Amino acid sequence: MSVKLFYENRYMTEFDGTVISCTPDKKGWAVVLDQTAFYPEGGGQPCDHGVMQWGESQTAVTDVRERGGQVIHYCDSEIPEGTAVHGVIDWDRRFDMMQQHTGEHIFSGVVNSMFGYNNVGFHLSEKDNVVDFDGPLSKEDIKAIMDKCNETVWLNQPVTAEYPENVNELEYRSKKELTGAIRIVTAGSADICACCGTHTATTAQAGPIVALSSAAYKGGTRINILCGRRAVEYLKQRNDDCYDISHQLSVPVEKITEAVAVRMSEIDNLKYQLSAAKRQLMAVWAEAAQPVDGVCVVCREDLRSNEILMFTQLLAEKADTAAVYSSQQDANGKICIISTVKDTNKLGRHISATLGGKGGGKPGSYQGFVEKDTDRETLYRLIKEFE
Ligand SMILES: [Zn+2]
């Protein structure tokens, strides 16, 4: 059994140990030491990374697992058995995991005491700290939970881990039935939970605690939380975003939500006015268009699909068969055909066979795209030659 120094001192960043065994493995070299401060993956907490040094040599520790009481370090290089090594933990990574993990305890404990819901899922990674609860939580509920979590942070209460003898008499959270010695982690006044992970020494060190987003999930709620430095980094970035928007809109940062709503309303009005102006313009175009033998073809640039349809419908009022082609900047041209005398789907396929592209529609109306640029004369000829 490897001595687990991370349980004796959770803040141990460096340590000395001796190699008990080193065997080749598909993940590199599997190294077991007599003692280690590298935390192996467990309790939802990802493992530590770091390096091992001996003499002039060094190897990266890229994964750490526990198997039958042995802590196995997966390393890039072989280390001879009996070698005395110096281990260095990637402390930024470990402390981040400790902050996230402790924050998750506080958050889950507060949800449990305020709403009676259980934590039924936990995913912690370098990016995510996601917690699932078995009941619904509104936005207002989550704000109240955040307030309570951060009050617990400010109380600066100890976070302890013990193997109590009277564990059967204790009320504690646990996701599964446990046997043997049960490690009970107490996160201040917020939480008592069976857990094998590493945690900060006090609730204060896990703060601030921020609920980032929430969504209904399997009848309950999935919440993404950020704790400690992650929360601060996130808030710094969002603050920068708010000031950027404030600068762009030329309003104080406190007014950006109102200002965005005003701009969106202005954009909606402009879209409506533009659409009305385009309808008038198309009516003028349609008025000027001259059908030849019942066929009316017009080519224009950069019309949207709905505008092409609208324009073709206007032309169809004065011709048996109406077609509009619109070339598009950096994209295939779009085409619409409406006819009361021709099978528009077959006609569309005939045009596609000549110009490339594809499309479809309902009887009497075809919409699609063509790969090649075309002109009015070519389209007129293709339509006329199709019977
Ligand atoms: Zn824990």
Short mmCIF file of C-alpha atoms and ligand atoms in Angstrom, two decimals:
data_model
loop_
_atom_site.label_atom_id
_atom_site.label_comp_id
_atom_site.label_asym_id
_atom_site.label_seq_id
_atom_site.Cartn_x
_atom_site.Cartn_y
_atom_site.Cartn_z
CA MET A 1 0.00 0.00 0.00
CA SER A 2 1.38 3.40 -0.97
CA VAL A 3 1.35 5.97 1.85
CA LYS A 4 -1.10 8.69 0.75
CA LEU A 5 0.63 11.91 1.69
CA PHE A 6 -2.20 13.96 0.13
CA TYR A 7 -4.42 12.83 3.02
CA GLU A 8 -1.78 13.71 5.65
CA ASN A 9 -1.21 17.19 4.19
CA ARG A 10 -3.50 18.36 1.40
CA TYR A 11 -1.19 21.33 0.75
CA MET A 12 1.91 19.23 0.08
CA THR A 13 3.22 20.39 -3.29
CA GLU A 14 6.53 18.45 -3.30
CA PHE A 15 7.68 15.21 -1.67
CA ASP A 16 10.35 12.51 -1.73
CA GLY A 17 9.65 8.83 -2.36
CA THR A 18 11.22 5.59 -3.55
CA VAL A 19 10.23 3.59 -6.63
CA ILE A 20 8.73 0.21 -5.60
CA SER A 21 7.95 -0.93 -9.14
CA CYS A 22 8.04 0.40 -12.70
CA THR A 23 6.40 -1.57 -15.52
CA PRO A 24 5.63 -0.76 -19.15
CA ASP A 25 1.98 0.11 -19.81
CA LYS A 26 -0.06 1.33 -22.76
CA LYS A 27 -0.29 4.70 -20.98
CA GLY A 28 3.50 4.90 -20.56
CA TRP A 29 5.41 3.57 -17.54
CA ALA A 30 3.33 2.55 -14.49
CA VAL A 31 5.30 3.70 -11.45
CA VAL A 32 4.45 2.82 -7.82
CA LEU A 33 6.16 4.67 -4.98
CA ASP A 34 6.38 3.86 -1.28
CA GLN A 35 4.61 7.17 -0.62
CA THR A 36 3.06 9.86 -2.80
CA ALA A 37 1.40 13.27 -2.73
CA PHE A 38 -0.08 12.72 -6.21
CA TYR A 39 -3.86 12.41 -5.84
CA PRO A 40 -5.30 9.61 -8.00
CA GLU A 41 -8.61 10.11 -9.80
CA GLY A 42 -11.49 9.42 -7.41
CA GLY A 43 -14.67 10.80 -5.87
CA GLY A 44 -15.37 12.73 -9.05
CA GLN A 45 -12.08 14.62 -8.74
CA PRO A 46 -9.59 14.33 -11.62
CA CYS A 47 -6.07 13.19 -10.76
CA ASP A 48 -3.00 15.35 -10.24
CA HIS A 49 -0.42 16.02 -12.91
CA GLY A 50 3.21 16.98 -12.32
CA VAL A 51 6.75 15.69 -12.64
CA MET A 52 9.12 13.25 -10.94
CA GLN A 53 12.82 14.12 -10.74
CA TRP A 54 15.86 11.97 -9.94
CA GLY A 55 19.49 12.89 -10.53
CA GLU A 56 19.63 14.89 -13.73
CA SER A 57 16.47 13.17 -15.03
CA GLN A 58 12.83 14.15 -15.01
CA THR A 59 9.57 12.61 -16.29
CA ALA A 60 6.06 13.96 -16.63
CA VAL A 61 3.28 12.35 -14.60
CA THR A 62 0.29 12.40 -16.97
CA ASP A 63 -2.23 10.21 -15.14
CA VAL A 64 -2.62 8.78 -11.62
CA ARG A 65 -4.96 5.93 -10.65
CA GLU A 66 -5.58 3.83 -7.57
CA ARG A 67 -5.73 0.03 -7.92
CA GLY A 68 -6.11 -2.17 -4.85
CA GLY A 69 -4.64 0.40 -2.50
CA GLN A 70 -1.65 1.12 -4.78
CA VAL A 71 -1.31 4.56 -6.33
CA ILE A 72 -0.08 4.12 -9.91
CA HIS A 73 1.65 7.05 -11.61
CA TYR A 74 1.72 6.90 -15.40
CA CYS A 75 4.98 8.47 -16.54
CA ASP A 76 6.64 9.23 -19.86
CA SER A 77 9.96 7.58 -18.90
CA GLU A 78 11.12 4.46 -17.07
CA ILE A 79 12.48 4.98 -13.54
CA PRO A 80 14.60 2.08 -12.19
CA GLU A 81 13.23 0.30 -9.11
CA GLY A 82 14.77 1.54 -5.89
CA THR A 83 15.37 5.05 -7.28
CA ALA A 84 14.79 7.92 -4.86
CA VAL A 85 12.57 10.44 -6.64
CA HIS A 86 11.37 13.95 -5.91
CA GLY A 87 7.74 14.52 -6.91
CA VAL A 88 6.39 17.97 -7.81
CA ILE A 89 2.62 18.43 -8.08
CA ASP A 90 1.15 20.80 -10.69
CA TRP A 91 -0.21 22.93 -7.88
CA ASP A 92 -2.30 25.35 -9.99
CA ARG A 93 -4.25 22.35 -11.31
CA ARG A 94 -4.61 20.65 -7.90
CA PHE A 95 -5.65 23.82 -6.06
CA ASP A 96 -8.21 24.56 -8.79
CA MET A 97 -9.65 21.05 -8.34
CA MET A 98 -9.71 21.53 -4.55
CA GLN A 99 -11.56 24.83 -4.95
CA GLN A 100 -14.09 23.33 -7.39
CA HIS A 101 -14.60 20.21 -5.28
CA THR A 102 -15.05 22.11 -2.01
CA GLY A 103 -17.39 24.59 -3.72
CA GLU A 104 -19.43 21.68 -5.02
CA HIS A 105 -19.76 20.33 -1.45
CA ILE A 106 -20.95 23.73 -0.19
CA PHE A 107 -23.36 24.14 -3.12
CA SER A 108 -24.81 20.62 -2.82
CA GLY A 109 -25.12 20.93 0.97
CA VAL A 110 -26.95 24.25 0.67
CA VAL A 111 -29.34 22.87 -1.99
CA ASN A 112 -30.00 19.87 0.25
CA SER A 113 -30.73 21.97 3.34
CA MET A 114 -32.81 24.61 1.51
CA PHE A 115 -34.78 22.36 -0.88
CA GLY A 116 -34.18 18.75 0.23
CA TYR A 117 -32.81 17.76 -3.18
CA ASN A 118 -29.96 15.30 -3.66
CA ASN A 119 -26.87 15.68 -5.76
CA VAL A 120 -27.36 12.84 -8.26
CA GLY A 121 -24.54 13.63 -10.69
CA PHE A 122 -21.19 15.42 -10.57
CA HIS A 123 -18.76 16.06 -13.39
CA LEU A 124 -15.54 17.91 -12.63
CA SER A 125 -12.90 18.63 -15.25
CA GLU A 126 -10.43 21.35 -16.18
CA LYS A 127 -13.34 23.14 -17.85
CA ASP A 128 -16.56 22.08 -16.14
CA ASN A 129 -17.97 21.75 -12.67
CA VAL A 130 -21.43 20.38 -13.35
CA VAL A 131 -23.84 19.24 -10.64
CA ASP A 132 -27.20 17.50 -11.15
CA PHE A 133 -30.01 17.74 -8.58
CA ASP A 134 -33.18 15.64 -8.44
CA GLY A 135 -35.63 18.53 -8.28
CA PRO A 136 -36.55 21.73 -10.11
CA LEU A 137 -34.82 25.00 -9.22
CA SER A 138 -35.90 28.40 -10.53
CA LYS A 139 -33.54 31.28 -11.32
CA GLU A 140 -34.62 32.94 -8.07
CA ASP A 141 -33.96 29.69 -6.15
CA ILE A 142 -30.45 29.54 -7.60
CA LYS A 143 -29.74 33.17 -6.64
CA ALA A 144 -30.80 32.39 -3.07
CA ILE A 145 -28.54 29.29 -3.09
CA MET A 146 -25.59 31.40 -4.34
CA ASP A 147 -26.18 33.92 -1.53
CA LYS A 148 -26.15 31.17 1.07
CA CYS A 149 -23.04 29.55 -0.46
CA ASN A 150 -21.08 32.79 -0.36
CA GLU A 151 -22.22 33.52 3.21
CA THR A 152 -20.68 30.14 4.07
CA VAL A 153 -17.49 31.22 2.27
CA TRP A 154 -17.31 34.45 4.31
CA LEU A 155 -17.77 32.54 7.57
CA ASN A 156 -14.32 31.06 6.84
CA GLN A 157 -15.23 27.73 8.45
CA PRO A 158 -12.90 24.71 8.54
CA VAL A 159 -13.26 21.89 6.02
CA THR A 160 -12.32 18.62 7.72
CA ALA A 161 -12.01 14.94 6.80
CA GLU A 162 -12.36 12.20 9.44
CA TYR A 163 -13.19 8.52 9.84
CA PRO A 164 -15.69 8.81 12.73
CA GLU A 165 -16.45 5.69 14.79
CA ASN A 166 -20.11 6.66 15.18
CA VAL A 167 -20.55 7.03 11.40
CA ASN A 168 -23.80 5.02 11.50
CA GLU A 169 -25.38 7.65 13.72
CA LEU A 170 -24.37 10.53 11.44
CA GLU A 171 -26.56 12.19 8.83
CA TYR A 172 -24.39 12.61 5.76
CA ARG A 173 -24.80 12.80 2.00
CA SER A 174 -23.58 9.91 -0.12
CA LYS A 175 -24.29 8.86 -3.71
CA LYS A 176 -23.85 5.13 -3.02
CA GLU A 177 -23.94 2.49 -0.29
CA LEU A 178 -20.55 2.47 1.43
CA THR A 179 -18.73 -0.24 3.34
CA GLY A 180 -15.55 -0.25 5.43
CA ALA A 181 -14.09 2.90 6.98
CA ILE A 182 -16.09 5.85 5.72
CA ARG A 183 -14.30 9.17 5.19
CA ILE A 184 -16.62 11.97 6.21
CA VAL A 185 -15.90 15.46 4.85
CA THR A 186 -17.48 18.38 6.68
CA ALA A 187 -17.56 21.66 4.74
CA GLY A 188 -18.20 24.19 7.50
CA SER A 189 -21.87 24.45 8.44
CA ALA A 190 -22.96 23.73 4.85
CA ASP A 191 -22.32 20.04 4.23
CA ILE A 192 -21.48 16.63 5.65
CA CYS A 193 -20.67 14.11 2.93
CA ALA A 194 -18.81 10.84 2.41
CA CYS A 195 -15.92 11.69 0.07
CA CYS A 196 -12.38 10.57 -0.81
CA GLY A 197 -11.28 13.78 -2.56
CA THR A 198 -9.02 16.64 -1.57
CA HIS A 199 -10.54 19.89 -0.33
CA THR A 200 -9.43 23.35 0.74
CA ALA A 201 -8.75 23.82 4.46
CA THR A 202 -11.50 26.42 4.87
CA THR A 203 -14.71 27.39 3.11
CA ALA A 204 -13.19 30.82 2.39
CA GLN A 205 -10.53 29.32 0.13
CA ALA A 206 -13.19 27.87 -2.20
CA GLY A 207 -14.90 31.21 -2.83
CA PRO A 208 -16.44 33.00 -4.50
CA ILE A 209 -19.05 30.47 -5.67
CA VAL A 210 -21.02 31.36 -8.79
CA ALA A 211 -23.78 29.43 -10.55
CA LEU A 212 -23.05 29.99 -14.21
CA SER A 213 -26.03 28.38 -15.96
CA SER A 214 -28.83 25.95 -15.26
CA ALA A 215 -31.11 23.73 -17.31
CA ALA A 216 -33.92 21.25 -16.70
CA TYR A 217 -32.37 17.77 -16.73
CA LYS A 218 -34.09 14.39 -16.22
CA GLY A 219 -36.85 15.94 -14.12
CA GLY A 220 -34.33 17.87 -12.03
CA THR A 221 -31.81 20.62 -12.61
CA ARG A 222 -28.28 20.61 -14.05
CA ILE A 223 -26.16 23.52 -12.83
CA ASN A 224 -22.73 24.61 -13.97
CA ILE A 225 -20.85 26.23 -11.10
CA LEU A 226 -17.56 28.10 -10.85
CA CYS A 227 -15.55 28.35 -7.67
CA GLY A 228 -12.47 30.25 -6.52
CA ARG A 229 -10.11 31.48 -9.23
CA ARG A 230 -12.32 30.12 -12.02
CA ALA A 231 -15.19 32.29 -10.78
CA VAL A 232 -12.96 35.37 -10.54
CA GLU A 233 -11.52 34.80 -14.05
CA TYR A 234 -15.02 34.36 -15.46
CA LEU A 235 -16.33 37.51 -13.78
CA LYS A 236 -13.31 39.51 -15.01
CA GLN A 237 -13.99 38.42 -18.59
CA ARG A 238 -17.73 39.14 -18.38
CA ASN A 239 -16.95 42.54 -16.86
CA ASP A 240 -14.67 43.30 -19.82
CA ASP A 241 -17.49 42.20 -22.16
CA CYS A 242 -19.95 44.53 -20.45
CA TYR A 243 -17.56 47.49 -20.73
CA ASP A 244 -16.88 46.69 -24.39
CA ILE A 245 -20.63 46.70 -25.09
CA SER A 246 -21.03 49.88 -23.03
CA HIS A 247 -18.31 51.55 -25.13
CA GLN A 248 -19.85 50.38 -28.41
CA LEU A 249 -23.31 51.60 -27.41
CA SER A 250 -21.97 54.80 -25.78
CA VAL A 251 -23.99 54.25 -22.61
CA PRO A 252 -22.94 53.65 -18.99
CA VAL A 253 -22.38 49.97 -18.23
CA GLU A 254 -25.40 49.96 -15.90
CA LYS A 255 -27.62 50.87 -18.88
CA ILE A 256 -26.46 48.30 -21.45
CA THR A 257 -29.47 45.97 -21.13
CA GLU A 258 -31.89 48.86 -21.76
CA ALA A 259 -29.72 50.19 -24.58
CA VAL A 260 -29.55 46.78 -26.30
CA ALA A 261 -33.36 46.46 -26.06
CA VAL A 262 -33.72 49.90 -27.69
CA ARG A 263 -31.25 48.96 -30.47
CA MET A 264 -33.04 45.66 -31.12
CA SER A 265 -36.35 47.49 -31.39
CA GLU A 266 -34.77 49.99 -33.82
CA ILE A 267 -33.38 47.11 -35.89
CA ASP A 268 -36.83 45.45 -36.01
CA ASN A 269 -38.35 48.73 -37.22
CA LEU A 270 -35.66 49.18 -39.85
CA LYS A 271 -36.13 45.59 -41.04
CA TYR A 272 -39.84 46.24 -41.38
CA GLN A 273 -39.23 49.49 -43.31
CA LEU A 274 -36.65 47.81 -45.53
CA SER A 275 -38.99 44.95 -46.26
CA ALA A 276 -41.80 47.40 -47.17
CA ALA A 277 -39.40 49.35 -49.43
CA LYS A 278 -38.28 46.12 -51.13
CA ARG A 279 -41.90 45.13 -51.73
CA GLN A 280 -42.49 48.51 -53.42
CA LEU A 281 -39.30 48.14 -55.46
CA MET A 282 -40.30 44.65 -56.60
CA ALA A 283 -43.70 45.94 -57.63
CA VAL A 284 -41.90 48.52 -59.82
CA TRP A 285 -39.59 45.81 -61.25
CA ALA A 286 -42.58 43.55 -61.92
CA GLU A 287 -44.41 46.42 -63.63
CA ALA A 288 -41.42 46.96 -65.95
CA ALA A 289 -40.90 43.26 -66.74
CA GLN A 290 -42.08 42.18 -70.21
CA PRO A 291 -43.32 38.58 -70.69
CA VAL A 292 -42.50 36.95 -74.03
CA ASP A 293 -44.89 34.24 -75.22
CA GLY A 294 -46.28 33.84 -71.68
CA VAL A 295 -42.82 33.52 -70.10
CA CYS A 296 -41.35 36.20 -67.86
CA VAL A 297 -37.72 35.89 -66.68
CA VAL A 298 -35.84 38.43 -64.54
CA CYS A 299 -32.26 38.31 -63.15
CA ARG A 300 -31.23 40.36 -60.10
CA GLU A 301 -28.38 40.37 -57.60
CA ASP A 302 -28.36 39.33 -53.94
CA LEU A 303 -32.05 38.75 -53.27
CA ARG A 304 -32.92 36.62 -50.24
CA SER A 305 -34.91 33.41 -50.76
CA ASN A 306 -38.16 34.94 -49.46
CA GLU A 307 -37.65 38.01 -51.68
CA ILE A 308 -37.07 35.81 -54.75
CA LEU A 309 -40.32 33.97 -54.03
CA MET A 310 -42.22 37.21 -53.49
CA PHE A 311 -40.88 38.72 -56.73
CA THR A 312 -41.67 35.57 -58.73
CA GLN A 313 -45.24 35.61 -57.36
CA LEU A 314 -45.62 39.20 -58.61
CA LEU A 315 -44.32 38.24 -62.06
CA ALA A 316 -46.63 35.19 -62.15
CA GLU A 317 -49.58 37.60 -62.08
CA LYS A 318 -48.69 38.66 -65.65
CA ALA A 319 -47.25 35.46 -67.17
CA ASP A 320 -48.06 31.73 -67.37
CA THR A 321 -44.50 30.93 -66.32
CA ALA A 322 -42.39 33.28 -64.22
CA ALA A 323 -38.77 32.77 -63.19
CA VAL A 324 -36.38 34.84 -61.07
CA TYR A 325 -32.64 34.20 -60.86
CA SER A 326 -30.53 35.97 -58.24
CA SER A 327 -26.75 35.73 -58.30
CA GLN A 328 -25.23 35.67 -54.78
CA GLN A 329 -21.87 36.99 -53.65
CA ASP A 330 -19.57 34.03 -52.84
CA ALA A 331 -22.41 31.49 -53.14
CA ASN A 332 -24.49 29.57 -55.66
CA GLY A 333 -27.17 31.51 -57.51
CA LYS A 334 -30.78 31.07 -56.39
CA ILE A 335 -33.71 30.40 -58.64
CA CYS A 336 -37.51 30.35 -58.30
CA ILE A 337 -40.03 29.24 -60.93
CA ILE A 338 -43.83 29.52 -60.77
CA SER A 339 -45.99 28.19 -63.59
CA THR A 340 -49.63 27.38 -64.29
CA VAL A 341 -48.82 25.49 -67.51
CA LYS A 342 -45.55 23.60 -66.90
CA ASP A 343 -44.50 20.93 -64.40
CA THR A 344 -42.20 23.14 -62.33
CA ASN A 345 -40.38 20.25 -60.60
CA LYS A 346 -39.44 18.62 -63.89
CA LEU A 347 -38.56 22.04 -65.34
CA GLY A 348 -36.39 22.77 -62.29
CA ARG A 349 -34.56 19.46 -62.71
CA HIS A 350 -34.07 20.23 -66.43
CA ILE A 351 -32.44 23.55 -65.51
CA SER A 352 -30.32 21.86 -62.82
CA ALA A 353 -29.11 19.30 -65.36
CA THR A 354 -27.79 22.17 -67.48
CA LEU A 355 -26.55 24.60 -64.83
CA GLY A 356 -25.88 22.27 -61.86
CA GLY A 357 -27.55 22.60 -58.48
CA LYS A 358 -30.77 21.26 -57.06
CA GLY A 359 -34.05 22.27 -55.50
CA GLY A 360 -37.66 21.30 -54.93
CA GLY A 361 -41.06 22.62 -54.01
CA LYS A 362 -44.75 22.06 -54.23
CA PRO A 363 -46.68 21.61 -57.53
CA GLY A 364 -46.51 24.83 -59.55
CA SER A 365 -43.64 26.33 -57.57
CA TYR A 366 -39.91 25.41 -57.61
CA GLN A 367 -37.09 26.88 -55.54
CA GLY A 368 -33.44 25.89 -55.68
CA PHE A 369 -29.92 26.93 -56.51
CA VAL A 370 -27.72 26.68 -59.57
CA GLU A 371 -23.95 26.30 -59.48
CA LYS A 372 -23.16 28.32 -62.61
CA ASP A 373 -23.83 32.00 -63.22
CA THR A 374 -26.55 32.35 -65.80
CA ASP A 375 -28.43 35.08 -67.69
CA ARG A 376 -31.94 35.93 -68.75
CA GLU A 377 -31.57 34.62 -72.32
CA THR A 378 -30.26 31.20 -71.21
CA LEU A 379 -33.03 30.76 -68.66
CA TYR A 380 -35.68 31.86 -71.16
CA ARG A 381 -34.36 29.33 -73.71
CA LEU A 382 -34.26 26.49 -71.13
CA ILE A 383 -37.83 27.23 -70.08
CA LYS A 384 -39.12 27.53 -73.63
CA GLU A 385 -37.44 24.31 -74.85
CA PHE A 386 -39.00 22.37 -71.96
CA GLU A 387 -42.51 21.13 -72.78
ZN ZN B 1 -15.29 15.88 -1.73
#
